[in-house]
Amino acid sequence: AQSVAQPEDQVNVAEGNPLTVKCTYSVSGNPYLFWYVQYPNRGLQFLLKYITGDNLVKGSYGFEAEFNKSQTSFHLKKPSALVSDSALYFCAVRGPQEGRRALTFGSGTRLQVQP
Amino acid sequence: EPEVTQTPSHQVTQMGQEVILRCVPISNHLYFYWYRQILGQKVEFLVSFYNNEISEKSEIFDDQFSVERPDGSNFTLKIRSTKLEDSAMYFCASRGIRDSNSPLHFGNGTRLTVT
């Protein structure tokens, strides 16, 4: 079975500082990995995905994520945080053998960026 | 940009009553999903739907739940006899067919409160 772990319930960072939101996964075969963001009273919005190729993927709003196969991780990063980045972030995974299987989401990490 | 729309935004019902949550996926999408989120926490997969049939469901999706695509645009989730623990945000999502790793597009959700 596929699973995702987001070990931090909340991450606090000062505006302008780099941020990292951690994610590790478990899946059979090569993973398909995603990050979504959720603002209050809204649905999840896609940020970026890793399917194959370069381990560093770039996405919306200046976010990027690094796929590390040996550590089974897919941490979300941003060089300089903005107050408007404050939201709930979800990592998600799908395995290649499960062609139509829906994504499995992590428990979410709340990012709080202080001015 | 096309959106997934969900109605109502908030539904209050008494325990034991039937509720129908409605979704209009993006028009050229063919894979449809329902997820739920309890108290802003983990996003849990309920069911996926393709080609007019359920393609996968989770252990949460028991006999009390059903989905239907009654016409060419709507996708509904019915809970036959609601329980207190069904209180959650219910999100509909859809994705296109060409790329099996295309991102899910989520609606803003229906908040279901069972009293």
mmCIF file of C-alpha atoms in Angstrom:
data_model
loop_
_atom_site.group_PDB
_atom_site.id
_atom_site.type_symbol
_atom_site.label_atom_id
_atom_site.label_comp_id
_atom_site.label_asym_id
_atom_site.label_seq_id
_atom_site.Cartn_x
_atom_site.Cartn_y
_atom_site.Cartn_z
ATOM 1 C CA ALA A 1 0.000 0.000 0.000
ATOM 2 C CA GLN A 2 1.166 3.503 -0.716
ATOM 3 C CA SER A 3 1.577 6.036 2.064
ATOM 4 C CA VAL A 4 2.887 9.505 2.732
ATOM 5 C CA ALA A 5 4.326 10.961 5.916
ATOM 6 C CA GLN A 6 4.558 14.644 6.707
ATOM 7 C CA PRO A 7 6.375 14.655 10.043
ATOM 8 C CA GLU A 8 5.708 18.291 10.930
ATOM 9 C CA ASP A 9 2.228 19.497 11.807
ATOM 10 C CA GLN A 10 3.393 23.091 11.547
ATOM 11 C CA VAL A 11 6.387 24.961 10.188
ATOM 12 C CA ASN A 12 7.099 28.525 11.246
ATOM 13 C CA VAL A 13 9.420 30.735 9.239
ATOM 14 C CA ALA A 14 10.134 34.437 9.016
ATOM 15 C CA GLU A 15 9.323 36.270 5.823
ATOM 16 C CA GLY A 16 12.298 36.333 3.487
ATOM 17 C CA ASN A 17 13.849 33.201 4.957
ATOM 18 C CA PRO A 18 14.022 29.895 3.096
ATOM 19 C CA LEU A 19 11.403 27.313 3.917
ATOM 20 C CA THR A 20 11.265 23.532 3.772
ATOM 21 C CA VAL A 21 8.227 21.337 4.245
ATOM 22 C CA LYS A 22 9.150 17.695 4.626
ATOM 23 C CA CYS A 23 7.572 14.669 2.975
ATOM 24 C CA THR A 24 8.548 11.016 2.825
ATOM 25 C CA TYR A 25 6.700 8.320 0.936
ATOM 26 C CA SER A 26 6.284 4.587 0.584
ATOM 27 C CA VAL A 27 5.169 3.001 -2.673
ATOM 28 C CA SER A 28 5.903 -0.019 -4.842
ATOM 29 C CA GLY A 29 8.026 0.915 -7.817
ATOM 30 C CA ASN A 30 8.812 4.406 -8.979
ATOM 31 C CA PRO A 31 6.601 7.009 -7.389
ATOM 32 C CA TYR A 32 4.588 9.819 -8.844
ATOM 33 C CA LEU A 33 4.758 12.657 -6.309
ATOM 34 C CA PHE A 34 2.725 15.805 -5.928
ATOM 35 C CA TRP A 35 2.399 18.869 -3.714
ATOM 36 C CA TYR A 36 -0.874 20.663 -3.191
ATOM 37 C CA VAL A 37 -1.699 23.776 -1.185
ATOM 38 C CA GLN A 38 -4.939 24.581 0.604
ATOM 39 C CA TYR A 39 -5.994 28.079 1.602
ATOM 40 C CA PRO A 40 -8.787 28.585 4.171
ATOM 41 C CA ASN A 41 -12.208 27.430 2.990
ATOM 42 C CA ARG A 42 -10.850 26.406 -0.383
ATOM 43 C CA GLY A 43 -10.072 23.199 -2.205
ATOM 44 C CA LEU A 44 -6.586 21.917 -2.825
ATOM 45 C CA GLN A 45 -4.546 23.606 -5.530
ATOM 46 C CA PHE A 46 -1.804 21.854 -7.466
ATOM 47 C CA LEU A 47 1.721 23.204 -6.930
ATOM 48 C CA LEU A 48 4.072 20.776 -8.639
ATOM 49 C CA LYS A 49 4.743 17.149 -9.458
ATOM 50 C CA TYR A 50 7.592 14.722 -10.017
ATOM 51 C CA ILE A 51 7.083 11.968 -12.550
ATOM 52 C CA THR A 52 10.514 11.335 -14.016
ATOM 53 C CA GLY A 53 13.640 13.224 -15.019
ATOM 54 C CA ASP A 54 15.376 15.905 -13.006
ATOM 55 C CA ASN A 55 15.176 15.404 -9.283
ATOM 56 C CA LEU A 56 14.541 19.107 -8.723
ATOM 57 C CA VAL A 57 11.155 20.186 -9.996
ATOM 58 C CA LYS A 58 9.861 23.722 -10.088
ATOM 59 C CA GLY A 59 6.263 24.700 -9.621
ATOM 60 C CA SER A 60 3.890 27.535 -8.997
ATOM 61 C CA TYR A 61 4.559 30.610 -6.826
ATOM 62 C CA GLY A 62 8.335 30.010 -6.713
ATOM 63 C CA PHE A 63 8.085 26.646 -5.000
ATOM 64 C CA GLU A 64 10.308 23.727 -5.858
ATOM 65 C CA ALA A 65 10.740 20.200 -4.586
ATOM 66 C CA GLU A 66 13.587 17.755 -4.583
ATOM 67 C CA PHE A 67 13.044 14.061 -5.193
ATOM 68 C CA ASN A 68 15.490 11.856 -3.311
ATOM 69 C CA LYS A 69 15.026 8.199 -4.148
ATOM 70 C CA SER A 70 17.477 6.844 -1.597
ATOM 71 C CA GLN A 71 15.763 8.725 1.211
ATOM 72 C CA THR A 72 12.269 8.277 -0.271
ATOM 73 C CA SER A 73 11.685 11.967 0.237
ATOM 74 C CA PHE A 74 10.125 14.805 -1.691
ATOM 75 C CA HIS A 75 10.628 17.946 0.376
ATOM 76 C CA LEU A 76 8.994 21.197 -0.687
ATOM 77 C CA LYS A 77 11.207 24.272 -0.688
ATOM 78 C CA LYS A 78 11.175 27.959 -1.397
ATOM 79 C CA PRO A 79 14.226 30.242 -1.235
ATOM 80 C CA SER A 80 12.381 33.217 0.243
ATOM 81 C CA ALA A 81 9.074 32.855 2.067
ATOM 82 C CA LEU A 82 6.198 35.302 1.758
ATOM 83 C CA VAL A 83 3.454 35.955 4.308
ATOM 84 C CA SER A 84 0.992 34.968 1.579
ATOM 85 C CA ASP A 85 2.552 31.479 1.500
ATOM 86 C CA SER A 86 0.894 30.756 4.841
ATOM 87 C CA ALA A 87 -1.427 27.822 4.157
ATOM 88 C CA LEU A 88 -1.836 24.078 4.573
ATOM 89 C CA TYR A 89 0.448 21.998 2.363
ATOM 90 C CA PHE A 90 -0.190 18.405 1.341
ATOM 91 C CA CYS A 91 2.198 15.913 -0.184
ATOM 92 C CA ALA A 92 0.676 13.087 -2.240
ATOM 93 C CA VAL A 93 1.881 9.921 -3.940
ATOM 94 C CA ARG A 94 0.729 7.414 -6.509
ATOM 95 C CA GLY A 95 2.486 4.248 -7.635
ATOM 96 C CA PRO A 96 3.044 3.351 -11.294
ATOM 97 C CA GLN A 97 1.277 0.002 -11.114
ATOM 98 C CA GLU A 98 -1.889 1.670 -10.022
ATOM 99 C CA GLY A 99 -2.876 3.376 -13.206
ATOM 100 C CA ARG A 100 -6.207 4.728 -12.136
ATOM 101 C CA ARG A 101 -5.611 4.702 -8.425
ATOM 102 C CA ALA A 102 -6.265 7.979 -6.742
ATOM 103 C CA LEU A 103 -3.595 9.912 -4.936
ATOM 104 C CA THR A 104 -2.806 9.172 -1.322
ATOM 105 C CA PHE A 105 -2.333 12.373 0.646
ATOM 106 C CA GLY A 106 -0.255 13.063 3.710
ATOM 107 C CA SER A 107 -1.694 14.574 6.867
ATOM 108 C CA GLY A 108 -0.725 18.092 5.867
ATOM 109 C CA THR A 109 1.706 20.667 7.231
ATOM 110 C CA ARG A 110 0.583 24.114 8.206
ATOM 111 C CA LEU A 111 3.068 26.735 7.081
ATOM 112 C CA GLN A 112 3.034 29.980 9.034
ATOM 113 C CA VAL A 113 5.168 32.802 7.658
ATOM 114 C CA GLN A 114 5.667 35.655 10.088
ATOM 115 C CA PRO A 115 6.168 39.207 8.825
ATOM 116 C CA GLU B 1 -9.637 28.863 -16.225
ATOM 117 C CA PRO B 2 -12.263 26.109 -15.908
ATOM 118 C CA GLU B 3 -13.211 25.168 -12.375
ATOM 119 C CA VAL B 4 -14.802 22.314 -10.509
ATOM 120 C CA THR B 5 -17.917 23.638 -8.802
ATOM 121 C CA GLN B 6 -19.622 22.111 -5.793
ATOM 122 C CA THR B 7 -23.010 22.783 -4.256
ATOM 123 C CA PRO B 8 -24.079 23.480 -1.627
ATOM 124 C CA SER B 9 -21.143 25.080 0.133
ATOM 125 C CA HIS B 10 -22.592 24.064 3.500
ATOM 126 C CA GLN B 11 -25.133 21.369 4.286
ATOM 127 C CA VAL B 12 -26.607 20.754 7.716
ATOM 128 C CA THR B 13 -28.576 17.577 8.231
ATOM 129 C CA GLN B 14 -29.883 15.438 11.048
ATOM 130 C CA MET B 15 -28.444 12.047 11.799
ATOM 131 C CA GLY B 16 -30.132 9.339 9.743
ATOM 132 C CA GLN B 17 -31.123 11.654 6.918
ATOM 133 C CA GLU B 18 -30.004 11.266 3.331
ATOM 134 C CA VAL B 19 -27.831 13.925 1.719
ATOM 135 C CA ILE B 20 -26.717 14.459 -1.848
ATOM 136 C CA LEU B 21 -23.617 16.480 -2.548
ATOM 137 C CA ARG B 22 -23.320 17.833 -6.046
ATOM 138 C CA CYS B 23 -20.344 18.520 -8.255
ATOM 139 C CA VAL B 24 -19.845 19.801 -11.766
ATOM 140 C CA PRO B 25 -16.415 18.652 -12.947
ATOM 141 C CA ILE B 26 -14.422 20.421 -15.623
ATOM 142 C CA SER B 27 -16.220 19.733 -18.870
ATOM 143 C CA ASN B 28 -13.586 17.752 -20.794
ATOM 144 C CA HIS B 29 -12.455 15.713 -17.800
ATOM 145 C CA LEU B 30 -13.354 12.056 -17.535
ATOM 146 C CA TYR B 31 -11.959 10.919 -14.179
ATOM 147 C CA PHE B 32 -13.881 12.016 -11.124
ATOM 148 C CA TYR B 33 -13.137 11.691 -7.435
ATOM 149 C CA TRP B 34 -14.574 12.336 -4.017
ATOM 150 C CA TYR B 35 -12.313 13.028 -1.060
ATOM 151 C CA ARG B 36 -13.172 14.135 2.438
ATOM 152 C CA GLN B 37 -11.324 16.125 5.053
ATOM 153 C CA ILE B 38 -12.236 16.104 8.722
ATOM 154 C CA LEU B 39 -11.525 19.281 10.703
ATOM 155 C CA GLY B 40 -8.885 20.584 8.299
ATOM 156 C CA GLN B 41 -6.788 17.501 8.713
ATOM 157 C CA LYS B 42 -5.895 14.620 6.449
ATOM 158 C CA VAL B 43 -7.474 14.447 3.029
ATOM 159 C CA GLU B 44 -8.971 10.962 2.646
ATOM 160 C CA PHE B 45 -9.823 9.252 -0.607
ATOM 161 C CA LEU B 46 -13.377 7.978 -0.932
ATOM 162 C CA VAL B 47 -14.019 6.927 -4.509
ATOM 163 C CA SER B 48 -12.955 7.353 -8.108
ATOM 164 C CA PHE B 49 -15.255 7.131 -11.105
ATOM 165 C CA TYR B 50 -14.525 6.605 -14.777
ATOM 166 C CA ASN B 51 -16.564 5.545 -17.766
ATOM 167 C CA ASN B 52 -19.775 5.526 -15.753
ATOM 168 C CA GLU B 53 -18.550 3.155 -13.105
ATOM 169 C CA ILE B 54 -16.587 3.141 -9.883
ATOM 170 C CA SER B 55 -12.956 2.392 -10.641
ATOM 171 C CA GLU B 56 -11.793 2.307 -7.047
ATOM 172 C CA LYS B 57 -13.115 2.937 -3.559
ATOM 173 C CA SER B 58 -11.642 3.106 -0.100
ATOM 174 C CA GLU B 59 -12.725 1.312 3.040
ATOM 175 C CA ILE B 60 -14.532 4.487 4.071
ATOM 176 C CA PHE B 61 -16.857 4.192 1.074
ATOM 177 C CA ASP B 62 -19.263 1.630 2.519
ATOM 178 C CA ASP B 63 -22.818 0.762 1.560
ATOM 179 C CA GLN B 64 -24.074 4.074 2.904
ATOM 180 C CA PHE B 65 -22.289 5.886 0.113
ATOM 181 C CA SER B 66 -23.042 5.936 -3.586
ATOM 182 C CA VAL B 67 -22.012 8.016 -6.565
ATOM 183 C CA GLU B 68 -23.787 8.831 -9.744
ATOM 184 C CA ARG B 69 -23.309 10.762 -12.919
ATOM 185 C CA PRO B 70 -26.954 11.379 -13.773
ATOM 186 C CA ASP B 71 -26.271 13.474 -16.850
ATOM 187 C CA GLY B 72 -23.355 14.780 -18.857
ATOM 188 C CA SER B 73 -22.275 17.354 -16.328
ATOM 189 C CA ASN B 74 -23.122 16.473 -12.728
ATOM 190 C CA PHE B 75 -21.340 14.042 -10.419
ATOM 191 C CA THR B 76 -23.064 13.353 -7.118
ATOM 192 C CA LEU B 77 -22.199 11.735 -3.816
ATOM 193 C CA LYS B 78 -25.106 10.364 -1.812
ATOM 194 C CA ILE B 79 -24.968 9.387 1.829
ATOM 195 C CA ARG B 80 -28.073 7.349 2.598
ATOM 196 C CA SER B 81 -28.236 7.554 6.370
ATOM 197 C CA THR B 82 -25.844 10.098 7.768
ATOM 198 C CA LYS B 83 -23.918 9.555 10.966
ATOM 199 C CA LEU B 84 -22.287 12.119 13.228
ATOM 200 C CA GLU B 85 -18.868 10.985 12.046
ATOM 201 C CA ASP B 86 -19.774 11.834 8.458
ATOM 202 C CA SER B 87 -19.344 15.505 9.371
ATOM 203 C CA ALA B 88 -16.480 16.711 7.192
ATOM 204 C CA MET B 89 -15.540 18.764 4.175
ATOM 205 C CA TYR B 90 -16.249 16.790 1.033
ATOM 206 C CA PHE B 91 -14.182 17.635 -2.025
ATOM 207 C CA CYS B 92 -14.905 16.688 -5.583
ATOM 208 C CA ALA B 93 -12.005 16.510 -8.024
ATOM 209 C CA SER B 94 -11.549 15.744 -11.679
ATOM 210 C CA ARG B 95 -8.739 15.269 -14.133
ATOM 211 C CA GLY B 96 -8.294 14.878 -17.844
ATOM 212 C CA ILE B 97 -7.678 11.622 -19.693
ATOM 213 C CA ARG B 98 -4.599 12.232 -21.787
ATOM 214 C CA ASP B 99 -2.075 12.203 -19.002
ATOM 215 C CA SER B 100 -2.704 9.819 -16.148
ATOM 216 C CA ASN B 101 -0.491 12.012 -13.996
ATOM 217 C CA SER B 102 -2.259 15.224 -14.795
ATOM 218 C CA PRO B 103 -3.087 17.148 -11.629
ATOM 219 C CA LEU B 104 -6.380 16.795 -9.864
ATOM 220 C CA HIS B 105 -8.564 19.871 -9.976
ATOM 221 C CA PHE B 106 -10.497 20.294 -6.760
ATOM 222 C CA GLY B 107 -13.691 22.136 -6.022
ATOM 223 C CA ASN B 108 -14.008 24.366 -2.965
ATOM 224 C CA GLY B 109 -15.826 21.659 -1.083
ATOM 225 C CA THR B 110 -19.116 21.113 0.712
ATOM 226 C CA ARG B 111 -19.044 21.340 4.474
ATOM 227 C CA LEU B 112 -21.378 18.656 5.801
ATOM 228 C CA THR B 113 -22.546 19.005 9.376
ATOM 229 C CA VAL B 114 -24.509 16.131 10.853
ATOM 230 C CA THR B 115 -26.359 16.957 14.063
#
